[in-house]
Amino acid sequence: MQLGIVGLPNVGKSTLFNSLTRAGAEAANYPFCTIDPNVGVVEVPDERLGLLGEFYKSKKITPAVIEFVDIAGLVKGASKGEGLGNQFLAAIREVDAILHVVRCFEDGNVVHVDGSVDPVRDIETIQLELILADLEVLERRIAKTGRAAMNDKAAAAEVKILKKLQEVLSEGKQAKSYEPADAEEAAFIQSLGLLSHKPVIYAANVGEDDLADDGASNSFVQALKSFAAGEGSESFVICAKLEAELSELEPEERVEFLADMGLAEAGLEKLIAASYRLLGLMSFLTAGEKETRAWTIKQGTKAPQAAGKIHTDFERGFIRAEVVNYQDLLAAGSYAAAKEKGQVRVEGKEYVMQDGDVVLFRFNV
């Protein structure tokens, strides 16, 4: 899974990126300190891996990962070259979702590029720049495809869809507000990589004092949550400054630090949960003495396609899947015992994978 981080300058975007990835991107109190797109890879915390790894005495444990792409802060007029322009937006055209960091704290020492804190205004500023960037993409695509459309029915059909999207964007609406006529049209729109078509997770960046009640008493957070709910997006509250402090601690110290603050989880856990919900993701597991590993798939994925995540040969030569729930496996004490209890199931090509399945794929090519 890959998430692109966007936001205005000085909203805590790069501080959050640093704390999540420990990648050390420069973070300073002035606009445009992030000059090149920064990429960091984060492991997805999953306690099941440690339990299964211990169960099998695995030599290696490999968690699922999320890749974050952090781009320079956008400002009003970015699509027309203001600030650093939209030169970095191409870096997030391939991401699965956008993480939009929004400032929800007052601090006279941290300059706001528009002079005041207003989450909804800030969100709309970024949205407009993404829409304008998408319009440029559509204009170029229409010009290119239009030349072939006179003698090619497929190209003509594409141009028709592109012009419908162009009309929607020209009205200031996001590409995801357009409803495709069918699955084929939906797939074509998805292939365009339009920024305003991507799912969005809003990170309400607050001060430490607002974490205890999850921003319930912060009017900025409430405005953001209401906006996000209205467009069907995910949102969560985070303190980038605190996350930066947490990132310097060892895992045990981190748990103790969070407990002292009365917090059940760090921002990364909140973000991952929101990401999985928004994108409809889950994990299945493979386990053994050599390696215990988590694999991320879409909910509703069938066994052969899940096998293909491991290797294309597994999907091509799929015979069957031997499946057991990880809790049943651990409770049974051994794979053989789980099998004796009938908890290891043999599933075929139509089996829909479930979160927490421990799977052994049988294949032949």
mmCIF file of C-alpha atoms in Angstrom:
data_model
loop_
_atom_site.group_PDB
_atom_site.id
_atom_site.type_symbol
_atom_site.label_atom_id
_atom_site.label_comp_id
_atom_site.label_asym_id
_atom_site.label_seq_id
_atom_site.Cartn_x
_atom_site.Cartn_y
_atom_site.Cartn_z
ATOM 1 C CA MET A 1 0.000 0.000 0.000
ATOM 2 C CA GLN A 2 1.297 3.445 -0.901
ATOM 3 C CA LEU A 3 0.040 6.734 0.574
ATOM 4 C CA GLY A 4 0.887 10.204 -0.740
ATOM 5 C CA ILE A 5 1.117 12.924 1.927
ATOM 6 C CA VAL A 6 -0.179 16.376 0.958
ATOM 7 C CA GLY A 7 -0.952 19.594 2.798
ATOM 8 C CA LEU A 8 -0.211 23.292 2.961
ATOM 9 C CA PRO A 9 3.244 24.381 4.166
ATOM 10 C CA ASN A 10 3.769 24.372 7.955
ATOM 11 C CA VAL A 11 0.865 22.080 8.845
ATOM 12 C CA GLY A 12 3.190 19.422 10.307
ATOM 13 C CA LYS A 13 3.315 17.287 7.172
ATOM 14 C CA SER A 14 7.051 16.581 7.089
ATOM 15 C CA THR A 15 7.232 16.302 10.891
ATOM 16 C CA LEU A 16 4.580 13.591 10.661
ATOM 17 C CA PHE A 17 6.371 11.914 7.748
ATOM 18 C CA ASN A 18 9.615 11.878 9.747
ATOM 19 C CA SER A 19 7.988 10.438 12.827
ATOM 20 C CA LEU A 20 6.148 7.735 10.879
ATOM 21 C CA THR A 21 9.097 6.674 8.766
ATOM 22 C CA ARG A 22 12.108 7.959 10.742
ATOM 23 C CA ALA A 23 13.438 8.898 7.315
ATOM 24 C CA GLY A 24 14.821 12.235 8.447
ATOM 25 C CA ALA A 25 13.264 14.518 5.816
ATOM 26 C CA GLU A 26 14.055 18.114 6.714
ATOM 27 C CA ALA A 27 11.270 19.785 8.703
ATOM 28 C CA ALA A 28 11.520 23.493 9.422
ATOM 29 C CA ASN A 29 9.211 26.377 10.198
ATOM 30 C CA TYR A 30 9.123 27.857 6.742
ATOM 31 C CA PRO A 31 7.314 26.979 3.488
ATOM 32 C CA PHE A 32 8.823 24.682 0.860
ATOM 33 C CA CYS A 33 11.497 23.050 3.053
ATOM 34 C CA THR A 34 10.704 19.725 1.362
ATOM 35 C CA ILE A 35 12.254 20.184 -2.064
ATOM 36 C CA ASP A 36 12.258 16.618 -3.389
ATOM 37 C CA PRO A 37 9.642 13.941 -2.827
ATOM 38 C CA ASN A 38 10.655 11.847 0.159
ATOM 39 C CA VAL A 39 9.772 8.183 0.315
ATOM 40 C CA GLY A 40 9.700 6.096 3.462
ATOM 41 C CA VAL A 41 8.589 2.538 4.153
ATOM 42 C CA VAL A 42 6.831 1.652 7.405
ATOM 43 C CA GLU A 43 6.098 -1.780 8.816
ATOM 44 C CA VAL A 44 2.456 -2.465 9.665
ATOM 45 C CA PRO A 45 2.276 -3.449 13.372
ATOM 46 C CA ASP A 46 0.633 -6.885 13.666
ATOM 47 C CA GLU A 47 0.822 -8.822 16.929
ATOM 48 C CA ARG A 48 -0.257 -12.005 15.126
ATOM 49 C CA LEU A 49 3.137 -12.194 13.423
ATOM 50 C CA GLY A 50 5.049 -12.300 16.693
ATOM 51 C CA LEU A 51 2.734 -14.978 18.093
ATOM 52 C CA LEU A 52 2.971 -17.146 14.980
ATOM 53 C CA GLY A 53 6.712 -16.564 14.685
ATOM 54 C CA GLU A 54 7.169 -17.829 18.225
ATOM 55 C CA PHE A 55 4.784 -20.720 17.561
ATOM 56 C CA TYR A 56 6.832 -21.901 14.566
ATOM 57 C CA LYS A 57 10.188 -20.623 15.860
ATOM 58 C CA SER A 58 10.467 -18.795 12.543
ATOM 59 C CA LYS A 59 13.911 -17.605 11.453
ATOM 60 C CA LYS A 60 12.389 -14.528 9.825
ATOM 61 C CA ILE A 61 9.294 -12.377 10.427
ATOM 62 C CA THR A 62 8.136 -10.145 7.568
ATOM 63 C CA PRO A 63 5.295 -7.686 8.223
ATOM 64 C CA ALA A 64 3.195 -5.950 5.594
ATOM 65 C CA VAL A 65 4.454 -2.453 4.743
ATOM 66 C CA ILE A 66 3.076 0.954 3.813
ATOM 67 C CA GLU A 67 5.075 3.303 1.618
ATOM 68 C CA PHE A 68 4.696 7.026 2.279
ATOM 69 C CA VAL A 69 5.505 9.649 -0.348
ATOM 70 C CA ASP A 70 5.908 13.148 1.118
ATOM 71 C CA ILE A 71 5.800 16.070 -1.317
ATOM 72 C CA ALA A 72 6.481 19.777 -0.911
ATOM 73 C CA GLY A 73 3.733 21.881 0.673
ATOM 74 C CA LEU A 74 1.166 23.106 -1.813
ATOM 75 C CA VAL A 75 -0.197 26.655 -1.822
ATOM 76 C CA LYS A 76 -3.048 28.441 -3.555
ATOM 77 C CA GLY A 77 -2.090 28.829 -7.217
ATOM 78 C CA ALA A 78 0.274 25.835 -7.192
ATOM 79 C CA SER A 79 -1.243 24.544 -10.430
ATOM 80 C CA LYS A 80 -0.250 27.851 -12.051
ATOM 81 C CA GLY A 81 3.286 27.781 -10.713
ATOM 82 C CA GLU A 82 2.877 29.524 -7.343
ATOM 83 C CA GLY A 83 5.263 28.339 -4.619
ATOM 84 C CA LEU A 84 6.937 25.247 -5.986
ATOM 85 C CA GLY A 85 4.090 24.706 -8.431
ATOM 86 C CA ASN A 86 2.617 21.273 -9.048
ATOM 87 C CA GLN A 87 5.914 19.753 -10.179
ATOM 88 C CA PHE A 88 5.769 17.171 -7.394
ATOM 89 C CA LEU A 89 2.188 16.022 -7.896
ATOM 90 C CA ALA A 90 3.288 13.418 -10.432
ATOM 91 C CA ALA A 91 5.025 11.673 -7.538
ATOM 92 C CA ILE A 92 1.657 10.781 -6.003
ATOM 93 C CA ARG A 93 -0.332 9.878 -9.115
ATOM 94 C CA GLU A 94 0.365 6.185 -8.527
ATOM 95 C CA VAL A 95 -0.477 6.082 -4.807
ATOM 96 C CA ASP A 96 -3.454 4.123 -3.482
ATOM 97 C CA ALA A 97 -4.735 6.963 -1.309
ATOM 98 C CA ILE A 98 -3.891 10.476 -0.191
ATOM 99 C CA LEU A 99 -3.052 11.363 3.399
ATOM 100 C CA HIS A 100 -4.031 15.012 3.772
ATOM 101 C CA VAL A 101 -2.451 16.604 6.853
ATOM 102 C CA VAL A 102 -4.512 19.538 8.132
ATOM 103 C CA ARG A 103 -3.491 21.995 10.829
ATOM 104 C CA CYS A 104 -5.920 22.042 13.752
ATOM 105 C CA PHE A 105 -3.802 23.871 16.345
ATOM 106 C CA GLU A 106 -3.063 27.498 17.195
ATOM 107 C CA ASP A 107 0.593 28.463 17.616
ATOM 108 C CA GLY A 108 1.854 32.005 17.149
ATOM 109 C CA ASN A 109 5.383 30.671 16.645
ATOM 110 C CA VAL A 110 4.416 28.564 13.605
ATOM 111 C CA VAL A 111 3.477 30.675 10.603
ATOM 112 C CA HIS A 112 0.313 29.740 8.688
ATOM 113 C CA VAL A 113 0.712 30.396 4.979
ATOM 114 C CA ASP A 114 -2.778 32.002 4.835
ATOM 115 C CA GLY A 115 -2.458 33.908 8.103
ATOM 116 C CA SER A 116 -5.018 31.971 10.161
ATOM 117 C CA VAL A 117 -6.113 28.436 11.051
ATOM 118 C CA ASP A 118 -9.164 27.218 9.115
ATOM 119 C CA PRO A 119 -9.193 23.468 8.341
ATOM 120 C CA VAL A 120 -12.055 23.487 5.832
ATOM 121 C CA ARG A 121 -10.593 26.425 3.886
ATOM 122 C CA ASP A 122 -7.203 24.688 3.856
ATOM 123 C CA ILE A 123 -8.738 21.430 2.615
ATOM 124 C CA GLU A 124 -10.616 23.240 -0.148
ATOM 125 C CA THR A 125 -7.416 25.060 -1.200
ATOM 126 C CA ILE A 126 -5.605 21.749 -1.681
ATOM 127 C CA GLN A 127 -8.610 20.114 -3.342
ATOM 128 C CA LEU A 128 -8.835 22.910 -5.897
ATOM 129 C CA GLU A 129 -5.155 22.579 -6.779
ATOM 130 C CA LEU A 130 -5.581 18.812 -7.276
ATOM 131 C CA ILE A 131 -8.629 19.431 -9.477
ATOM 132 C CA LEU A 132 -6.747 22.001 -11.579
ATOM 133 C CA ALA A 133 -3.804 19.604 -11.940
ATOM 134 C CA ASP A 134 -6.248 16.891 -13.072
ATOM 135 C CA LEU A 135 -7.796 19.234 -15.627
ATOM 136 C CA GLU A 136 -4.378 19.698 -17.221
ATOM 137 C CA VAL A 137 -3.994 15.914 -17.450
ATOM 138 C CA LEU A 138 -7.422 15.572 -19.064
ATOM 139 C CA GLU A 139 -6.773 18.374 -21.549
ATOM 140 C CA ARG A 140 -3.576 16.685 -22.732
ATOM 141 C CA ARG A 141 -5.276 13.278 -22.894
ATOM 142 C CA ILE A 142 -8.249 14.646 -24.872
ATOM 143 C CA ALA A 143 -5.922 16.346 -27.354
ATOM 144 C CA LYS A 144 -3.914 13.158 -27.825
ATOM 145 C CA THR A 145 -6.823 10.684 -27.979
ATOM 146 C CA GLY A 146 -8.993 13.049 -29.991
ATOM 147 C CA ARG A 147 -6.714 12.697 -33.010
ATOM 148 C CA ALA A 148 -7.371 8.954 -33.150
ATOM 149 C CA ALA A 149 -11.071 9.219 -32.298
ATOM 150 C CA MET A 150 -12.197 10.009 -35.866
ATOM 151 C CA ASN A 151 -11.258 6.532 -37.082
ATOM 152 C CA ASP A 152 -11.292 4.526 -33.858
ATOM 153 C CA LYS A 153 -14.487 3.736 -31.947
ATOM 154 C CA ALA A 154 -12.605 2.803 -28.748
ATOM 155 C CA ALA A 155 -10.725 6.124 -28.807
ATOM 156 C CA ALA A 156 -13.986 7.998 -29.455
ATOM 157 C CA ALA A 157 -15.570 6.294 -26.432
ATOM 158 C CA GLU A 158 -12.575 7.302 -24.308
ATOM 159 C CA VAL A 159 -12.837 10.927 -25.400
ATOM 160 C CA LYS A 160 -16.522 10.927 -24.461
ATOM 161 C CA ILE A 161 -15.676 9.814 -20.904
ATOM 162 C CA LEU A 162 -12.761 12.238 -20.666
ATOM 163 C CA LYS A 163 -15.007 15.150 -21.641
ATOM 164 C CA LYS A 164 -17.611 14.143 -19.054
ATOM 165 C CA LEU A 165 -14.896 14.133 -16.396
ATOM 166 C CA GLN A 166 -13.591 17.460 -17.669
ATOM 167 C CA GLU A 167 -17.065 18.946 -17.241
ATOM 168 C CA VAL A 168 -17.288 17.689 -13.648
ATOM 169 C CA LEU A 169 -13.854 19.068 -12.748
ATOM 170 C CA SER A 170 -14.604 22.399 -14.451
ATOM 171 C CA GLU A 171 -17.476 22.808 -11.998
ATOM 172 C CA GLY A 172 -14.988 22.548 -9.131
ATOM 173 C CA LYS A 173 -16.057 19.012 -8.227
ATOM 174 C CA GLN A 174 -13.652 16.140 -7.598
ATOM 175 C CA ALA A 175 -13.296 13.340 -10.146
ATOM 176 C CA LYS A 176 -14.570 10.828 -7.579
ATOM 177 C CA SER A 177 -17.942 12.605 -7.557
ATOM 178 C CA TYR A 178 -18.511 11.327 -11.121
ATOM 179 C CA GLU A 179 -20.469 8.066 -11.232
ATOM 180 C CA PRO A 180 -19.211 5.651 -13.939
ATOM 181 C CA ALA A 181 -21.796 3.977 -16.159
ATOM 182 C CA ASP A 182 -20.283 0.507 -15.680
ATOM 183 C CA ALA A 183 -17.250 -1.442 -14.414
ATOM 184 C CA GLU A 184 -15.354 -0.897 -17.666
ATOM 185 C CA GLU A 185 -15.748 2.869 -17.434
ATOM 186 C CA ALA A 186 -14.757 2.757 -13.757
ATOM 187 C CA ALA A 187 -11.578 0.825 -14.613
ATOM 188 C CA PHE A 188 -10.673 3.335 -17.328
ATOM 189 C CA ILE A 189 -11.124 6.285 -14.938
ATOM 190 C CA GLN A 190 -9.034 4.493 -12.311
ATOM 191 C CA SER A 191 -6.243 4.041 -14.871
ATOM 192 C CA LEU A 192 -5.991 7.817 -15.379
ATOM 193 C CA GLY A 193 -4.457 8.290 -11.919
ATOM 194 C CA LEU A 194 -6.440 11.469 -11.276
ATOM 195 C CA LEU A 195 -5.529 13.002 -7.923
ATOM 196 C CA SER A 196 -9.079 14.108 -7.118
ATOM 197 C CA HIS A 197 -10.294 10.559 -7.772
ATOM 198 C CA LYS A 198 -8.197 9.026 -5.005
ATOM 199 C CA PRO A 199 -9.559 8.108 -1.573
ATOM 200 C CA VAL A 200 -8.499 10.570 1.137
ATOM 201 C CA ILE A 201 -7.609 10.195 4.804
ATOM 202 C CA TYR A 202 -7.532 13.464 6.746
ATOM 203 C CA ALA A 203 -5.020 13.737 9.596
ATOM 204 C CA ALA A 204 -6.110 16.454 12.028
ATOM 205 C CA ASN A 205 -2.808 17.644 13.472
ATOM 206 C CA VAL A 206 -3.443 18.922 17.006
ATOM 207 C CA GLY A 207 -1.510 19.947 20.107
ATOM 208 C CA GLU A 208 -0.851 17.376 22.846
ATOM 209 C CA ASP A 209 -3.671 18.750 25.031
ATOM 210 C CA ASP A 210 -6.270 17.745 22.439
ATOM 211 C CA LEU A 211 -5.255 14.087 22.278
ATOM 212 C CA ALA A 212 -6.857 12.994 25.558
ATOM 213 C CA ASP A 213 -10.408 13.506 24.247
ATOM 214 C CA ASP A 214 -9.461 12.764 20.625
ATOM 215 C CA GLY A 215 -10.083 16.383 19.635
ATOM 216 C CA ALA A 216 -13.692 16.413 20.902
ATOM 217 C CA SER A 217 -13.219 19.876 22.451
ATOM 218 C CA ASN A 218 -11.297 21.251 19.459
ATOM 219 C CA SER A 219 -13.618 23.142 17.103
ATOM 220 C CA PHE A 220 -11.096 22.839 14.252
ATOM 221 C CA VAL A 221 -11.134 19.035 14.572
ATOM 222 C CA GLN A 222 -14.922 18.913 14.680
ATOM 223 C CA ALA A 223 -15.146 21.032 11.501
ATOM 224 C CA LEU A 224 -12.665 18.707 9.782
ATOM 225 C CA LYS A 225 -14.471 15.537 10.890
ATOM 226 C CA SER A 226 -17.794 16.898 9.683
ATOM 227 C CA PHE A 227 -16.284 17.788 6.301
ATOM 228 C CA ALA A 228 -14.629 14.364 5.945
ATOM 229 C CA ALA A 229 -17.827 12.497 6.850
ATOM 230 C CA GLY A 230 -19.747 14.574 4.315
ATOM 231 C CA GLU A 231 -17.563 13.349 1.458
ATOM 232 C CA GLY A 232 -17.195 9.779 2.748
ATOM 233 C CA SER A 233 -13.531 10.121 3.705
ATOM 234 C CA GLU A 234 -11.695 8.791 6.757
ATOM 235 C CA SER A 235 -10.249 11.125 9.401
ATOM 236 C CA PHE A 236 -8.266 10.730 12.589
ATOM 237 C CA VAL A 237 -6.600 12.937 15.197
ATOM 238 C CA ILE A 238 -2.831 12.987 15.575
ATOM 239 C CA CYS A 239 -0.151 15.145 17.179
ATOM 240 C CA ALA A 240 2.829 15.206 14.808
ATOM 241 C CA LYS A 241 5.022 16.741 17.506
ATOM 242 C CA LEU A 242 4.229 13.884 19.915
ATOM 243 C CA GLU A 243 4.708 11.269 17.172
ATOM 244 C CA ALA A 244 8.176 12.724 16.582
ATOM 245 C CA GLU A 245 8.990 12.181 20.273
ATOM 246 C CA LEU A 246 7.580 8.643 20.172
ATOM 247 C CA SER A 247 9.687 7.766 17.132
ATOM 248 C CA GLU A 248 12.839 8.287 19.214
ATOM 249 C CA LEU A 249 11.794 5.719 21.829
ATOM 250 C CA GLU A 250 12.247 1.961 21.992
ATOM 251 C CA PRO A 251 9.022 -0.100 21.586
ATOM 252 C CA GLU A 252 8.686 -0.810 25.343
ATOM 253 C CA GLU A 253 9.287 2.856 26.227
ATOM 254 C CA ARG A 254 6.728 3.888 23.612
ATOM 255 C CA VAL A 255 4.013 1.743 25.202
ATOM 256 C CA GLU A 256 4.814 3.169 28.637
ATOM 257 C CA PHE A 257 4.847 6.743 27.297
ATOM 258 C CA LEU A 258 1.430 6.308 25.665
ATOM 259 C CA ALA A 259 0.014 4.716 28.821
ATOM 260 C CA ASP A 260 1.254 7.663 30.921
ATOM 261 C CA MET A 261 -0.612 9.986 28.569
ATOM 262 C CA GLY A 262 -3.758 7.859 28.738
ATOM 263 C CA LEU A 263 -3.555 6.927 25.051
ATOM 264 C CA ALA A 264 -4.374 3.436 23.758
ATOM 265 C CA GLU A 265 -2.444 3.716 20.505
ATOM 266 C CA ALA A 266 0.015 5.870 18.567
ATOM 267 C CA GLY A 267 -0.875 7.836 15.451
ATOM 268 C CA LEU A 268 0.612 5.210 13.142
ATOM 269 C CA GLU A 269 -1.869 2.595 14.400
ATOM 270 C CA LYS A 270 -4.757 5.050 13.867
ATOM 271 C CA LEU A 271 -3.525 5.819 10.364
ATOM 272 C CA ILE A 272 -3.131 2.161 9.411
ATOM 273 C CA ALA A 273 -6.611 1.311 10.716
ATOM 274 C CA ALA A 274 -8.092 4.229 8.748
ATOM 275 C CA SER A 275 -6.148 3.201 5.617
ATOM 276 C CA TYR A 276 -7.329 -0.406 5.777
ATOM 277 C CA ARG A 277 -10.945 0.688 6.317
ATOM 278 C CA LEU A 278 -10.873 3.239 3.517
ATOM 279 C CA LEU A 279 -9.257 0.920 0.979
ATOM 280 C CA GLY A 280 -11.080 -2.227 2.100
ATOM 281 C CA LEU A 281 -7.875 -4.092 2.945
ATOM 282 C CA MET A 282 -7.036 -7.052 5.176
ATOM 283 C CA SER A 283 -4.132 -9.421 5.766
ATOM 284 C CA PHE A 284 -3.656 -13.147 5.437
ATOM 285 C CA LEU A 285 -0.648 -14.920 6.866
ATOM 286 C CA THR A 286 1.845 -17.571 5.839
ATOM 287 C CA ALA A 287 3.863 -19.208 8.587
ATOM 288 C CA GLY A 288 6.574 -21.796 9.065
ATOM 289 C CA GLU A 289 10.057 -22.366 10.418
ATOM 290 C CA LYS A 290 11.658 -20.434 7.559
ATOM 291 C CA GLU A 291 9.419 -17.334 7.631
ATOM 292 C CA THR A 292 6.189 -15.902 9.069
ATOM 293 C CA ARG A 293 4.758 -13.187 6.865
ATOM 294 C CA ALA A 294 1.714 -10.921 6.431
ATOM 295 C CA TRP A 295 0.255 -10.276 2.974
ATOM 296 C CA THR A 296 -2.104 -7.377 2.296
ATOM 297 C CA ILE A 297 -5.067 -7.988 -0.022
ATOM 298 C CA LYS A 298 -8.446 -6.450 -0.801
ATOM 299 C CA GLN A 299 -11.423 -7.755 1.141
ATOM 300 C CA GLY A 300 -13.287 -10.217 -1.067
ATOM 301 C CA THR A 301 -10.132 -11.562 -2.729
ATOM 302 C CA LYS A 302 -10.396 -15.233 -3.692
ATOM 303 C CA ALA A 303 -7.739 -17.829 -2.860
ATOM 304 C CA PRO A 304 -6.004 -18.021 -6.301
ATOM 305 C CA GLN A 305 -5.576 -14.236 -6.480
ATOM 306 C CA ALA A 306 -4.272 -14.168 -2.885
ATOM 307 C CA ALA A 307 -1.778 -16.878 -3.874
ATOM 308 C CA GLY A 308 -0.720 -14.646 -6.764
ATOM 309 C CA LYS A 309 0.395 -12.009 -4.231
ATOM 310 C CA ILE A 310 3.127 -14.449 -3.191
ATOM 311 C CA HIS A 311 4.097 -15.509 -6.717
ATOM 312 C CA THR A 312 2.336 -15.474 -10.087
ATOM 313 C CA ASP A 313 3.084 -19.212 -10.439
ATOM 314 C CA PHE A 314 1.003 -19.854 -7.314
ATOM 315 C CA GLU A 315 -2.036 -18.301 -8.977
ATOM 316 C CA ARG A 316 -1.400 -19.831 -12.391
ATOM 317 C CA GLY A 317 -1.012 -23.361 -11.036
ATOM 318 C CA PHE A 318 -3.392 -23.062 -8.068
ATOM 319 C CA ILE A 319 -4.752 -26.421 -6.864
ATOM 320 C CA ARG A 320 -6.089 -25.725 -3.380
ATOM 321 C CA ALA A 321 -5.502 -23.773 -0.186
ATOM 322 C CA GLU A 322 -5.138 -25.301 3.270
ATOM 323 C CA VAL A 323 -6.573 -22.697 5.647
ATOM 324 C CA VAL A 324 -6.740 -22.296 9.418
ATOM 325 C CA ASN A 325 -7.626 -19.264 11.526
ATOM 326 C CA TYR A 326 -4.535 -18.055 13.416
ATOM 327 C CA GLN A 327 -6.335 -18.104 16.810
ATOM 328 C CA ASP A 328 -7.515 -21.689 16.271
ATOM 329 C CA LEU A 329 -3.990 -22.693 15.264
ATOM 330 C CA LEU A 330 -2.394 -21.145 18.342
ATOM 331 C CA ALA A 331 -5.068 -22.596 20.648
ATOM 332 C CA ALA A 332 -4.616 -26.090 19.170
ATOM 333 C CA GLY A 333 -0.919 -26.073 20.036
ATOM 334 C CA SER A 334 0.284 -27.456 16.697
ATOM 335 C CA TYR A 335 -0.721 -27.622 13.042
ATOM 336 C CA ALA A 336 -1.268 -31.398 13.375
ATOM 337 C CA ALA A 337 -3.581 -30.899 16.377
ATOM 338 C CA ALA A 338 -5.570 -28.224 14.507
ATOM 339 C CA LYS A 339 -5.898 -30.656 11.612
ATOM 340 C CA GLU A 340 -7.153 -33.425 13.924
ATOM 341 C CA LYS A 341 -9.815 -31.054 15.271
ATOM 342 C CA GLY A 342 -10.982 -30.295 11.733
ATOM 343 C CA GLN A 343 -9.889 -26.663 11.990
ATOM 344 C CA VAL A 344 -7.621 -26.876 8.928
ATOM 345 C CA ARG A 345 -9.924 -26.571 5.919
ATOM 346 C CA VAL A 346 -9.199 -27.470 2.299
ATOM 347 C CA GLU A 347 -10.533 -24.659 0.105
ATOM 348 C CA GLY A 348 -10.801 -24.325 -3.662
ATOM 349 C CA LYS A 349 -10.748 -21.549 -6.253
ATOM 350 C CA GLU A 350 -13.947 -19.880 -5.056
ATOM 351 C CA TYR A 351 -12.867 -19.479 -1.428
ATOM 352 C CA VAL A 352 -12.962 -15.849 -0.274
ATOM 353 C CA MET A 353 -10.014 -15.100 1.986
ATOM 354 C CA GLN A 354 -10.641 -13.931 5.555
ATOM 355 C CA ASP A 355 -8.561 -11.629 7.752
ATOM 356 C CA GLY A 356 -6.266 -13.730 9.949
ATOM 357 C CA ASP A 357 -6.261 -16.809 7.712
ATOM 358 C CA VAL A 358 -3.023 -18.808 7.953
ATOM 359 C CA VAL A 359 -2.648 -20.411 4.525
ATOM 360 C CA LEU A 360 -0.609 -23.052 2.791
ATOM 361 C CA PHE A 361 -1.136 -22.922 -0.990
ATOM 362 C CA ARG A 362 -0.800 -26.046 -3.131
ATOM 363 C CA PHE A 363 0.034 -25.424 -6.778
ATOM 364 C CA ASN A 364 1.478 -27.094 -9.844
ATOM 365 C CA VAL A 365 2.978 -25.449 -12.929
#
